Amino acid sequence: MSTSVQSPSQELPRPASFPPLLEPTAGTGTVSQAATFLAVTTIPVGTNPVGLAFIPNGDLYVANSGSNNVQTIDTATDTVIGAAIPTGTTPTWLTVAPNGNAYVPNNISNNVTVIDTATSTVLTTIPLSGGPAVAAVIPSGNVYVSRFGANSVQEISVTTNSPIGPAIPTGTGPVGIAVAPNGKAYVANRNGNSVTVIDTNTATVVTTILGFNQPNFVAIGPSGDPYVANIGSNSVSVISTNTDTIVATIPVGTNPWGITVGPDGHAYTANRGSNNVSVIDTTTNTTIGAPIPVGAQPIALVVAPNNKVYVTNIAGASVSVIQFDPTITSITPNSGPVTGGTVVTITGTNLTGASVTIGGNPATGVTVNSTGTQLTATTPPGAPGPADVTVTTPGGSTTVVGGFTYFLPVHATSLTATPALTKLFPPHVYFPFLTATLTDTVTGLPVPGQTIVFHIGSNLMGTAVTDAQGTARFNETLLLSLILLNGGYDATFAGATTPTAILSPSSDHAGVIEP
């Protein structure tokens, strides 16, 4: 049913800095040291940024509650691009529907701005009283909007861009909404210390879960269970979707306002009171490492497909970007020739922005997929044997000792001996040198500096070294009779190892030409 309420300005006094919905809770906390091997950068945005949402092209919208607009962050460069998009007064936590439109609740002006993300232009404004706070997409593709002052959730049709059906009652001060895979929406009632569970198929309340302390935001974990950030108890509560009861409580930083779950399965909380972000392992429901310092009063956060975490700092007019250290799980292939040129695939995590060295030398042609989980690179030349593979990103670096092995490739060779050119009567040598030319059949190039053995049957004539054209020359004058007696001679290359390849043996037999 629908509930009539007073305007937010009459309902609660508005602080000088933030409206009631965004007013900070008491307690500042302390900033803990960051976990090692990560980088935090800062993107300046408008005043009092709150909600974040990815748009279809991969860029990121940020709602600036103090500037009354939405800005676009290019996630490839982590910079603000384009003009700011005007909204109503105090835009808060927005969402992007499957049709590509962004729905931005404006808490003070009591409406929802609809933005075409393809053109970044405003399509329409939907009136919605009761202090709209958070927008979330439900399985039908429509959007739920929590009404902080009206203690309800309103469904909006993305087809007509208008409210449909009666308002769904919740507890007091509903804020965050998240929809589990089973279709149930979980609504955090900050002032009611409860979570309302709604069946999105029927738009009816299933149950109300008690036992929270100023629950503000909800995120769905990999198992489908909701994770609820409690501002008042510096904790995250885990709800079982099977029983709709609290099954775990996880201590985090001070005043966790926002929570989200990344593609790595970890949950992240924006701890407004301690100016940092906690990381939760949702498998064990324990925090990982020390909280990560960010900007002033972090309030909301999202995680990109490449596992970069974006955090709005409401008192810092900025968005912090957390990039974790890279990891490597496999290198394929893990060996190649010393000449380089092998295309390798490195699989791991947090590889966005990576450069690669192999044996201390930079690889070329490095490309990383959109999720930051795989890259390809071309190996540089290297010395025979194992070589360390190092991946470096803005978040840090990691090395696999002996991760790639350089080997000398085996190249077949071809030896071509020229016939002995003679006249029998009277005996005469038209060309006094026997010649044999050695060629690398893989490269097609002559091979200089290699020893060629000249012999007649089992009789050694002598040796010669190939010149720059790969040709060895041996004087045949004194051995002419033996050459004639045996009908020619043989040239042999025993094989050799060069800095770039192992050359296979080769030989050739040359006859006698009688002009």
Short mmCIF file of C-alpha atoms in Angstrom, two decimals:
data_model
loop_
_atom_site.label_atom_id
_atom_site.label_comp_id
_atom_site.label_asym_id
_atom_site.label_seq_id
_atom_site.Cartn_x
_atom_site.Cartn_y
_atom_site.Cartn_z
CA MET A 1 0.00 0.00 0.00
CA SER A 2 0.99 3.59 -0.49
CA THR A 3 2.01 5.77 2.47
CA SER A 4 1.71 9.55 2.58
CA VAL A 5 4.59 11.37 4.28
CA GLN A 6 5.85 14.87 4.82
CA SER A 7 8.68 16.23 2.73
CA PRO A 8 12.20 15.40 3.98
CA SER A 9 12.80 19.02 5.02
CA GLN A 10 9.81 18.84 7.36
CA GLU A 11 10.42 15.29 8.45
CA LEU A 12 14.01 15.71 9.68
CA PRO A 13 16.21 18.79 10.06
CA ARG A 14 18.82 18.92 7.30
CA PRO A 15 22.44 19.30 8.50
CA ALA A 16 24.59 21.99 6.94
CA SER A 17 26.73 19.53 5.02
CA PHE A 18 24.55 16.51 4.21
CA PRO A 19 20.84 15.71 3.96
CA PRO A 20 19.43 13.24 6.52
CA LEU A 21 19.99 10.26 4.27
CA LEU A 22 23.69 11.05 3.89
CA GLU A 23 24.44 12.55 7.30
CA PRO A 24 27.49 10.85 8.82
CA THR A 25 27.13 8.74 11.93
CA ALA A 26 29.13 9.57 15.06
CA GLY A 27 32.63 8.16 15.27
CA THR A 28 35.65 8.73 13.08
CA GLY A 29 37.86 5.75 13.85
CA THR A 30 41.46 5.43 12.79
CA VAL A 31 43.11 4.71 9.49
CA SER A 32 44.77 1.31 9.37
CA GLN A 33 47.84 0.56 7.29
CA ALA A 34 47.23 -0.67 3.79
CA ALA A 35 47.86 -4.20 2.71
CA THR A 36 51.05 -4.55 0.72
CA PHE A 37 51.29 -4.69 -3.05
CA LEU A 38 48.38 -2.53 -4.08
CA ALA A 39 47.92 0.96 -5.43
CA VAL A 40 45.30 3.56 -4.63
CA THR A 41 44.81 6.45 -7.02
CA THR A 42 42.37 9.35 -6.82
CA ILE A 43 39.98 10.77 -9.41
CA PRO A 44 38.64 14.28 -8.61
CA VAL A 45 34.87 14.50 -9.18
CA GLY A 46 32.00 16.76 -8.10
CA THR A 47 30.86 17.64 -4.60
CA ASN A 48 29.76 14.89 -2.21
CA PRO A 49 29.88 11.89 -4.58
CA VAL A 50 27.69 8.96 -3.53
CA GLY A 51 26.47 6.27 -5.93
CA LEU A 52 28.44 4.48 -8.65
CA ALA A 53 27.19 2.34 -11.53
CA PHE A 54 28.81 0.86 -14.62
CA ILE A 55 27.19 1.73 -17.94
CA PRO A 56 27.06 -0.66 -20.93
CA ASN A 57 30.25 0.60 -22.59
CA GLY A 58 32.26 -0.18 -19.44
CA ASP A 59 32.59 3.37 -18.20
CA LEU A 60 31.38 4.43 -14.77
CA TYR A 61 28.72 6.89 -13.65
CA VAL A 62 29.15 8.73 -10.35
CA ALA A 63 26.30 10.66 -8.72
CA ASN A 64 27.48 13.88 -7.04
CA SER A 65 24.92 14.63 -4.35
CA GLY A 66 26.32 18.09 -3.64
CA SER A 67 26.73 19.12 -7.28
CA ASN A 68 23.36 17.71 -8.39
CA ASN A 69 24.80 15.91 -11.38
CA VAL A 70 26.25 12.69 -12.73
CA GLN A 71 29.75 12.47 -14.19
CA THR A 72 31.32 9.79 -16.39
CA ILE A 73 34.62 8.13 -15.53
CA ASP A 74 36.55 6.52 -18.37
CA THR A 75 37.65 3.25 -16.74
CA ALA A 76 40.46 2.78 -19.27
CA THR A 77 42.20 5.98 -18.17
CA ASP A 78 40.45 6.55 -14.81
CA THR A 79 39.65 10.14 -15.70
CA VAL A 80 36.42 12.11 -15.89
CA ILE A 81 35.20 12.58 -19.46
CA GLY A 82 32.43 14.57 -21.08
CA ALA A 83 30.10 17.11 -19.57
CA ALA A 84 28.32 16.58 -16.27
CA ILE A 85 24.71 15.39 -16.63
CA PRO A 86 22.23 17.43 -14.57
CA THR A 87 19.93 15.64 -12.14
CA GLY A 88 17.49 16.64 -9.41
CA THR A 89 18.55 17.77 -5.97
CA THR A 90 20.86 15.39 -4.07
CA PRO A 91 21.28 12.39 -6.37
CA THR A 92 22.25 9.31 -4.40
CA TRP A 93 22.64 5.59 -5.27
CA LEU A 94 21.86 5.01 -8.94
CA THR A 95 21.53 1.88 -11.08
CA VAL A 96 21.60 0.99 -14.80
CA ALA A 97 18.74 -1.11 -16.17
CA PRO A 98 19.14 -3.79 -18.87
CA ASN A 99 17.71 -1.32 -21.42
CA GLY A 100 20.79 0.86 -20.90
CA ASN A 101 19.05 3.67 -19.03
CA ALA A 102 20.39 4.92 -15.72
CA TYR A 103 17.93 5.60 -12.90
CA VAL A 104 19.12 8.22 -10.41
CA PRO A 105 17.11 8.78 -7.20
CA ASN A 106 17.16 12.43 -6.11
CA ASN A 107 16.65 12.37 -2.36
CA ILE A 108 15.72 16.01 -1.71
CA SER A 109 13.83 16.91 -4.90
CA ASN A 110 11.74 13.73 -4.61
CA ASN A 111 12.16 12.40 -8.13
CA VAL A 112 14.19 10.01 -10.26
CA THR A 113 16.26 11.21 -13.20
CA VAL A 114 16.38 8.81 -16.18
CA ILE A 115 19.52 9.06 -18.32
CA ASP A 116 20.18 7.51 -21.73
CA THR A 117 23.70 6.15 -21.15
CA ALA A 118 24.36 5.86 -24.90
CA THR A 119 24.12 9.64 -25.29
CA SER A 120 24.51 10.74 -21.64
CA THR A 121 21.38 12.84 -21.93
CA VAL A 122 18.37 13.09 -19.62
CA LEU A 123 15.31 11.28 -21.00
CA THR A 124 12.81 12.19 -18.33
CA THR A 125 12.28 12.85 -14.64
CA ILE A 126 9.91 10.63 -12.64
CA PRO A 127 8.20 12.22 -9.61
CA LEU A 128 8.61 10.05 -6.51
CA SER A 129 7.92 11.36 -3.04
CA GLY A 130 9.32 10.11 0.24
CA GLY A 131 13.02 10.80 -0.23
CA PRO A 132 14.11 8.27 -2.86
CA ALA A 133 17.44 6.76 -1.86
CA VAL A 134 18.62 3.68 -3.74
CA ALA A 135 17.72 2.20 -7.12
CA ALA A 136 18.22 -1.49 -7.93
CA VAL A 137 17.27 -3.67 -10.90
CA ILE A 138 14.94 -6.62 -10.26
CA PRO A 139 14.70 -9.80 -12.42
CA SER A 140 11.91 -8.40 -14.62
CA GLY A 141 14.23 -5.58 -15.72
CA ASN A 142 12.21 -3.01 -13.81
CA VAL A 143 13.72 -0.94 -11.02
CA TYR A 144 13.03 -0.85 -7.30
CA VAL A 145 13.60 2.48 -5.52
CA SER A 146 13.76 2.69 -1.73
CA ARG A 147 12.00 5.70 -0.18
CA PHE A 148 13.95 6.62 2.95
CA GLY A 149 11.28 8.94 4.37
CA ALA A 150 8.26 6.91 3.25
CA ASN A 151 9.38 3.55 4.65
CA SER A 152 8.64 1.78 1.41
CA VAL A 153 9.95 0.55 -1.92
CA GLN A 154 8.42 1.64 -5.22
CA GLU A 155 8.67 -0.33 -8.47
CA ILE A 156 9.30 1.69 -11.64
CA SER A 157 8.52 0.39 -15.10
CA VAL A 158 11.50 0.85 -17.42
CA THR A 159 9.10 0.70 -20.37
CA THR A 160 6.89 3.61 -19.33
CA ASN A 161 9.32 5.25 -16.89
CA SER A 162 6.58 5.56 -14.32
CA PRO A 163 5.73 3.95 -10.96
CA ILE A 164 3.67 0.78 -11.17
CA GLY A 165 1.69 -0.92 -8.46
CA PRO A 166 1.34 0.20 -4.87
CA ALA A 167 4.36 1.02 -2.73
CA ILE A 168 5.75 -2.00 -0.87
CA PRO A 169 6.04 -1.34 2.89
CA THR A 170 9.41 -1.82 4.58
CA GLY A 171 10.94 -1.02 7.93
CA THR A 172 11.94 2.49 8.96
CA GLY A 173 14.43 4.32 6.79
CA PRO A 174 15.02 1.86 3.93
CA VAL A 175 18.25 2.42 2.02
CA GLY A 176 20.14 -0.38 0.24
CA ILE A 177 18.47 -2.99 -1.97
CA ALA A 178 19.99 -6.16 -3.42
CA VAL A 179 18.29 -8.99 -5.29
CA ALA A 180 19.39 -12.58 -4.70
CA PRO A 181 19.40 -15.23 -7.47
CA ASN A 182 16.17 -16.67 -6.02
CA GLY A 183 14.40 -13.41 -6.92
CA LYS A 184 14.03 -12.11 -3.38
CA ALA A 185 14.95 -8.47 -2.75
CA TYR A 186 16.63 -7.63 0.54
CA VAL A 187 16.07 -4.06 1.78
CA ALA A 188 18.23 -2.64 4.56
CA ASN A 189 16.15 -0.50 6.95
CA ARG A 190 18.72 1.76 8.56
CA ASN A 191 16.46 3.31 11.18
CA GLY A 192 14.49 0.13 11.80
CA ASN A 193 17.50 -2.13 12.44
CA SER A 194 15.94 -4.71 10.15
CA VAL A 195 15.97 -6.13 6.64
CA THR A 196 12.73 -6.48 4.66
CA VAL A 197 12.55 -9.45 2.27
CA ILE A 198 10.39 -8.91 -0.81
CA ASP A 199 9.25 -11.47 -3.39
CA THR A 200 9.89 -9.52 -6.61
CA ASN A 201 7.55 -11.82 -8.57
CA THR A 202 4.55 -10.76 -6.51
CA ALA A 203 5.85 -7.47 -5.05
CA THR A 204 4.90 -8.66 -1.57
CA VAL A 205 6.81 -8.80 1.70
CA VAL A 206 8.00 -12.32 2.58
CA THR A 207 9.40 -11.57 6.02
CA THR A 208 11.31 -9.07 8.11
CA ILE A 209 14.67 -10.05 9.58
CA LEU A 210 15.70 -8.41 12.87
CA GLY A 211 19.02 -8.17 14.68
CA PHE A 212 20.92 -5.54 12.71
CA ASN A 213 22.46 -2.25 13.84
CA GLN A 214 21.76 0.56 11.39
CA PRO A 215 21.94 -1.65 8.30
CA ASN A 216 22.63 0.57 5.33
CA PHE A 217 23.57 -1.42 2.26
CA VAL A 218 23.29 -4.97 0.94
CA ALA A 219 25.32 -7.02 -1.55
CA ILE A 220 24.84 -10.59 -2.77
CA GLY A 221 27.73 -13.00 -2.24
CA PRO A 222 28.84 -15.75 -4.64
CA SER A 223 26.66 -18.31 -2.86
CA GLY A 224 23.60 -16.10 -3.27
CA ASP A 225 23.52 -15.05 0.39
CA PRO A 226 23.11 -11.34 1.21
CA TYR A 227 25.86 -9.41 3.04
CA VAL A 228 24.57 -6.44 5.04
CA ALA A 229 26.77 -3.53 6.20
CA ASN A 230 25.87 -2.31 9.71
CA ILE A 231 26.84 1.32 10.32
CA GLY A 232 26.18 1.13 14.05
CA SER A 233 28.11 -2.02 14.91
CA ASN A 234 31.06 -1.80 12.53
CA SER A 235 30.17 -5.18 11.12
CA VAL A 236 28.73 -7.12 8.21
CA SER A 237 25.88 -9.56 8.78
CA VAL A 238 25.48 -12.59 6.50
CA ILE A 239 21.94 -13.78 5.75
CA SER A 240 21.08 -17.29 4.60
CA THR A 241 18.61 -17.08 1.72
CA ASN A 242 17.37 -20.55 2.65
CA THR A 243 16.22 -19.56 6.13
CA ASP A 244 16.27 -15.73 5.94
CA THR A 245 18.20 -15.60 9.19
CA ILE A 246 21.56 -14.11 10.16
CA VAL A 247 24.20 -16.85 10.03
CA ALA A 248 27.44 -14.88 10.53
CA THR A 249 28.74 -11.51 11.70
CA ILE A 250 32.04 -10.15 10.42
CA PRO A 251 33.86 -7.22 12.12
CA VAL A 252 35.02 -4.54 9.66
CA GLY A 253 36.06 -0.87 9.82
CA THR A 254 34.21 2.01 11.45
CA ASN A 255 30.75 2.93 10.11
CA PRO A 256 30.57 0.68 7.03
CA TRP A 257 28.09 2.46 4.76
CA GLY A 258 28.57 0.67 1.46
CA ILE A 259 29.23 -2.93 0.52
CA THR A 260 29.73 -4.72 -2.78
CA VAL A 261 31.01 -8.08 -4.03
CA GLY A 262 33.62 -8.32 -6.78
CA PRO A 263 34.23 -10.90 -9.50
CA ASP A 264 36.92 -12.42 -7.30
CA GLY A 265 34.19 -13.38 -4.81
CA HIS A 266 35.45 -10.99 -2.15
CA ALA A 267 33.17 -8.49 -0.43
CA TYR A 268 34.34 -4.90 0.06
CA THR A 269 33.00 -2.40 2.61
CA ALA A 270 33.35 1.39 2.49
CA ASN A 271 34.11 2.33 6.09
CA ARG A 272 33.06 5.96 6.29
CA GLY A 273 34.24 6.46 9.86
CA SER A 274 37.75 5.09 9.39
CA ASN A 275 38.39 6.28 5.83
CA ASN A 276 39.24 2.84 4.54
CA VAL A 277 37.97 -0.28 2.79
CA SER A 278 37.77 -3.74 4.35
CA VAL A 279 38.11 -6.88 2.23
CA ILE A 280 36.12 -9.99 3.17
CA ASP A 281 36.74 -13.55 2.03
CA THR A 282 33.17 -14.77 1.47
CA THR A 283 34.30 -18.40 1.62
CA THR A 284 35.45 -18.13 5.23
CA ASN A 285 33.54 -14.94 6.15
CA THR A 286 36.69 -13.36 7.54
CA THR A 287 38.52 -10.17 6.63
CA ILE A 288 41.66 -10.33 4.50
CA GLY A 289 44.68 -8.24 5.46
CA ALA A 290 44.55 -4.72 6.84
CA PRO A 291 41.89 -2.23 5.71
CA ILE A 292 42.94 -0.14 2.71
CA PRO A 293 43.12 3.65 3.27
CA VAL A 294 41.15 5.69 0.74
CA GLY A 295 39.73 9.24 0.72
CA ALA A 296 37.64 11.20 3.20
CA GLN A 297 34.47 9.41 4.30
CA PRO A 298 34.12 6.59 1.75
CA ILE A 299 30.45 5.83 1.28
CA ALA A 300 29.87 3.58 -1.74
CA LEU A 301 31.91 1.28 -3.93
CA VAL A 302 31.76 -0.97 -6.97
CA VAL A 303 34.16 -3.49 -8.48
CA ALA A 304 34.97 -3.57 -12.20
CA PRO A 305 35.22 -6.85 -14.16
CA ASN A 306 39.01 -6.48 -13.98
CA ASN A 307 38.77 -6.37 -10.16
CA LYS A 308 39.61 -2.68 -9.79
CA VAL A 309 37.63 -1.22 -6.89
CA TYR A 310 36.10 2.26 -7.22
CA VAL A 311 35.14 4.07 -4.00
CA THR A 312 33.29 7.38 -3.62
CA ASN A 313 34.64 9.66 -0.90
CA ILE A 314 31.68 11.86 0.03
CA ALA A 315 33.73 14.38 2.00
CA GLY A 316 36.66 14.29 -0.39
CA ALA A 317 35.00 15.14 -3.72
CA SER A 318 36.83 12.19 -5.20
CA VAL A 319 36.71 8.56 -6.27
CA SER A 320 39.50 6.29 -5.04
CA VAL A 321 40.64 3.50 -7.33
CA ILE A 322 42.15 0.41 -5.71
CA GLN A 323 44.18 -1.91 -7.88
CA PHE A 324 45.54 -5.05 -6.26
CA ASP A 325 48.86 -6.72 -6.98
CA PRO A 326 48.87 -9.08 -9.95
CA THR A 327 49.04 -12.84 -9.63
CA ILE A 328 50.19 -15.47 -12.14
CA THR A 329 48.70 -18.94 -12.24
CA SER A 330 50.04 -20.23 -15.56
CA ILE A 331 52.33 -19.38 -18.48
CA THR A 332 51.65 -21.12 -21.81
CA PRO A 333 53.84 -22.12 -23.55
CA ASN A 334 56.56 -21.97 -20.92
CA SER A 335 59.50 -22.47 -23.29
CA GLY A 336 60.70 -21.13 -26.61
CA PRO A 337 63.77 -20.40 -28.72
CA VAL A 338 66.49 -18.00 -27.63
CA THR A 339 65.70 -15.88 -30.65
CA GLY A 340 62.45 -14.79 -29.00
CA GLY A 341 59.22 -14.30 -30.88
CA THR A 342 57.20 -16.85 -28.91
CA VAL A 343 53.67 -15.64 -28.13
CA VAL A 344 52.90 -16.60 -24.53
CA THR A 345 49.61 -16.46 -22.63
CA ILE A 346 49.84 -15.52 -18.96
CA THR A 347 46.80 -16.29 -16.82
CA GLY A 348 46.22 -14.79 -13.38
CA THR A 349 44.40 -11.91 -11.69
CA ASN A 350 44.66 -8.12 -11.56
CA LEU A 351 46.68 -7.98 -14.79
CA THR A 352 45.17 -4.72 -16.11
CA GLY A 353 47.84 -2.23 -17.18
CA ALA A 354 50.56 -4.89 -17.12
CA SER A 355 54.03 -4.81 -18.58
CA VAL A 356 56.06 -8.02 -18.82
CA THR A 357 59.75 -8.82 -18.63
CA ILE A 358 61.31 -12.22 -19.32
CA GLY A 359 64.84 -12.74 -18.14
CA GLY A 360 64.94 -9.03 -17.35
CA ASN A 361 64.15 -8.03 -20.94
CA PRO A 362 60.83 -6.40 -21.91
CA ALA A 363 58.31 -8.48 -23.81
CA THR A 364 56.49 -6.83 -26.69
CA GLY A 365 52.90 -6.74 -27.90
CA VAL A 366 51.38 -7.01 -24.42
CA THR A 367 47.57 -7.09 -24.48
CA VAL A 368 45.27 -7.74 -21.50
CA ASN A 369 41.67 -8.96 -21.61
CA SER A 370 38.84 -6.87 -20.16
CA THR A 371 38.66 -8.84 -16.93
CA GLY A 372 42.38 -8.53 -16.22
CA THR A 373 42.70 -12.31 -15.94
CA GLN A 374 44.76 -13.07 -19.05
CA LEU A 375 47.39 -11.39 -21.16
CA THR A 376 49.41 -12.25 -24.24
CA ALA A 377 52.97 -11.12 -24.92
CA THR A 378 55.80 -11.88 -27.32
CA THR A 379 59.06 -13.05 -25.78
CA PRO A 380 62.27 -11.06 -26.34
CA PRO A 381 65.54 -12.81 -27.23
CA GLY A 382 67.18 -14.49 -24.24
CA ALA A 383 69.99 -16.69 -23.03
CA PRO A 384 69.58 -20.48 -23.01
CA GLY A 385 68.05 -21.82 -19.81
CA PRO A 386 65.36 -20.78 -17.30
CA ALA A 387 64.33 -17.11 -17.19
CA ASP A 388 62.25 -15.25 -14.60
CA VAL A 389 58.87 -13.88 -15.74
CA THR A 390 57.80 -10.61 -14.07
CA VAL A 391 54.43 -8.91 -14.49
CA THR A 392 54.18 -5.31 -13.29
CA THR A 393 50.96 -3.30 -12.97
CA PRO A 394 50.01 -0.05 -11.22
CA GLY A 395 49.12 -2.26 -8.24
CA GLY A 396 52.52 -3.95 -7.90
CA SER A 397 54.46 -6.78 -9.45
CA THR A 398 54.88 -10.52 -9.23
CA THR A 399 57.59 -12.86 -10.49
CA VAL A 400 57.62 -16.53 -11.43
CA VAL A 401 61.21 -17.67 -10.99
CA GLY A 402 62.28 -19.69 -14.01
CA GLY A 403 58.80 -19.30 -15.46
CA PHE A 404 60.02 -19.49 -19.06
CA THR A 405 62.86 -21.58 -20.47
CA TYR A 406 64.85 -20.49 -23.49
CA PHE A 407 66.29 -23.24 -25.66
CA LEU A 408 68.45 -23.41 -28.74
CA PRO A 409 66.33 -24.57 -31.68
CA VAL A 410 67.65 -27.32 -33.94
CA HIS A 411 68.13 -26.08 -37.48
CA ALA A 412 68.74 -28.47 -40.35
CA THR A 413 71.55 -27.51 -42.70
CA SER A 414 72.31 -28.10 -46.34
CA LEU A 415 75.85 -28.55 -47.68
CA THR A 416 76.38 -28.15 -51.40
CA ALA A 417 79.75 -29.21 -52.83
CA THR A 418 80.80 -28.13 -56.34
CA PRO A 419 82.15 -30.72 -58.77
CA ALA A 420 85.88 -30.88 -59.58
CA LEU A 421 86.26 -29.44 -63.09
CA THR A 422 89.12 -31.19 -65.02
CA LYS A 423 90.53 -32.29 -68.40
CA LEU A 424 92.03 -35.75 -68.57
CA PHE A 425 94.29 -35.31 -71.66
CA PRO A 426 96.41 -33.52 -70.88
CA PRO A 427 95.49 -33.49 -67.17
CA HIS A 428 94.43 -30.00 -66.27
CA VAL A 429 92.42 -28.37 -63.43
CA TYR A 430 90.23 -25.61 -64.74
CA PHE A 431 89.25 -24.48 -61.24
CA PRO A 432 91.90 -25.20 -58.61
CA PHE A 433 89.53 -25.01 -55.60
CA LEU A 434 86.95 -27.37 -54.30
CA THR A 435 84.05 -25.40 -52.74
CA ALA A 436 81.23 -26.36 -50.38
CA THR A 437 78.51 -23.94 -49.26
CA LEU A 438 76.69 -24.39 -45.94
CA THR A 439 73.11 -23.06 -45.58
CA ASP A 440 70.71 -22.93 -42.60
CA THR A 441 67.56 -24.43 -44.13
CA VAL A 442 65.32 -22.86 -41.45
CA THR A 443 66.45 -19.30 -42.05
CA GLY A 444 67.63 -19.80 -45.64
CA LEU A 445 70.82 -17.92 -44.77
CA PRO A 446 74.46 -18.94 -45.33
CA VAL A 447 76.32 -20.08 -42.21
CA PRO A 448 79.76 -18.51 -41.77
CA GLY A 449 82.57 -19.62 -39.46
CA GLN A 450 81.93 -23.37 -39.62
CA THR A 451 84.51 -26.09 -40.36
CA ILE A 452 83.99 -28.23 -43.46
CA VAL A 453 85.94 -31.47 -43.87
CA PHE A 454 87.01 -32.50 -47.38
CA HIS A 455 87.85 -36.17 -47.97
CA ILE A 456 88.15 -38.78 -50.72
CA GLY A 457 86.60 -41.98 -49.56
CA SER A 458 88.26 -42.67 -46.22
CA ASN A 459 91.20 -40.40 -47.02
CA LEU A 460 91.16 -36.98 -45.35
CA MET A 461 92.14 -34.18 -47.72
CA GLY A 462 91.88 -31.34 -45.26
CA THR A 463 89.51 -28.75 -43.78
CA ALA A 464 88.36 -25.22 -44.52
CA VAL A 465 86.17 -22.65 -42.73
CA THR A 466 83.10 -21.10 -44.35
CA ASP A 467 83.31 -17.41 -45.16
CA ALA A 468 80.61 -14.74 -44.89
CA GLN A 469 78.80 -16.33 -47.84
CA GLY A 470 78.90 -19.73 -46.12
CA THR A 471 81.46 -21.11 -48.59
CA ALA A 472 84.56 -23.14 -47.68
CA ARG A 473 87.39 -23.41 -50.27
CA PHE A 474 90.00 -26.15 -50.49
CA ASN A 475 92.86 -26.36 -53.03
CA GLU A 476 92.51 -29.57 -55.03
CA THR A 477 95.62 -29.29 -57.23
CA LEU A 478 97.82 -31.82 -55.45
CA LEU A 479 95.00 -34.28 -54.94
CA LEU A 480 93.68 -34.35 -58.47
CA SER A 481 94.71 -37.93 -59.17
CA LEU A 482 92.91 -39.24 -56.11
CA ILE A 483 89.81 -37.26 -57.02
CA LEU A 484 89.88 -38.69 -60.52
CA LEU A 485 90.46 -42.21 -59.23
CA ASN A 486 87.49 -42.02 -56.86
CA GLY A 487 85.23 -40.16 -59.26
CA GLY A 488 84.89 -37.16 -56.95
CA TYR A 489 85.14 -36.17 -53.31
CA ASP A 490 82.98 -35.63 -50.20
CA ALA A 491 82.42 -32.57 -48.04
CA THR A 492 81.09 -33.00 -44.48
CA PHE A 493 79.77 -30.65 -41.77
CA ALA A 494 79.74 -32.28 -38.33
CA GLY A 495 77.18 -29.91 -36.83
CA ALA A 496 77.68 -27.10 -34.31
CA THR A 497 76.07 -24.99 -31.62
CA THR A 498 75.75 -21.25 -32.24
CA PRO A 499 74.38 -18.57 -29.90
CA THR A 500 71.00 -18.84 -31.62
CA ALA A 501 70.61 -22.46 -32.78
CA ILE A 502 71.90 -25.99 -32.88
CA LEU A 503 72.98 -26.72 -36.45
CA SER A 504 72.47 -30.30 -37.63
CA PRO A 505 75.18 -32.21 -39.54
CA SER A 506 75.08 -32.36 -43.31
CA SER A 507 77.24 -33.62 -46.18
CA ASP A 508 77.45 -33.77 -49.93
CA HIS A 509 79.30 -35.75 -52.63
CA ALA A 510 80.67 -33.95 -55.66
CA GLY A 511 81.68 -35.70 -58.87
CA VAL A 512 84.00 -34.76 -61.71
CA ILE A 513 83.03 -32.77 -64.77
CA GLU A 514 85.04 -33.38 -67.93
CA PRO A 515 84.60 -30.56 -70.42
#
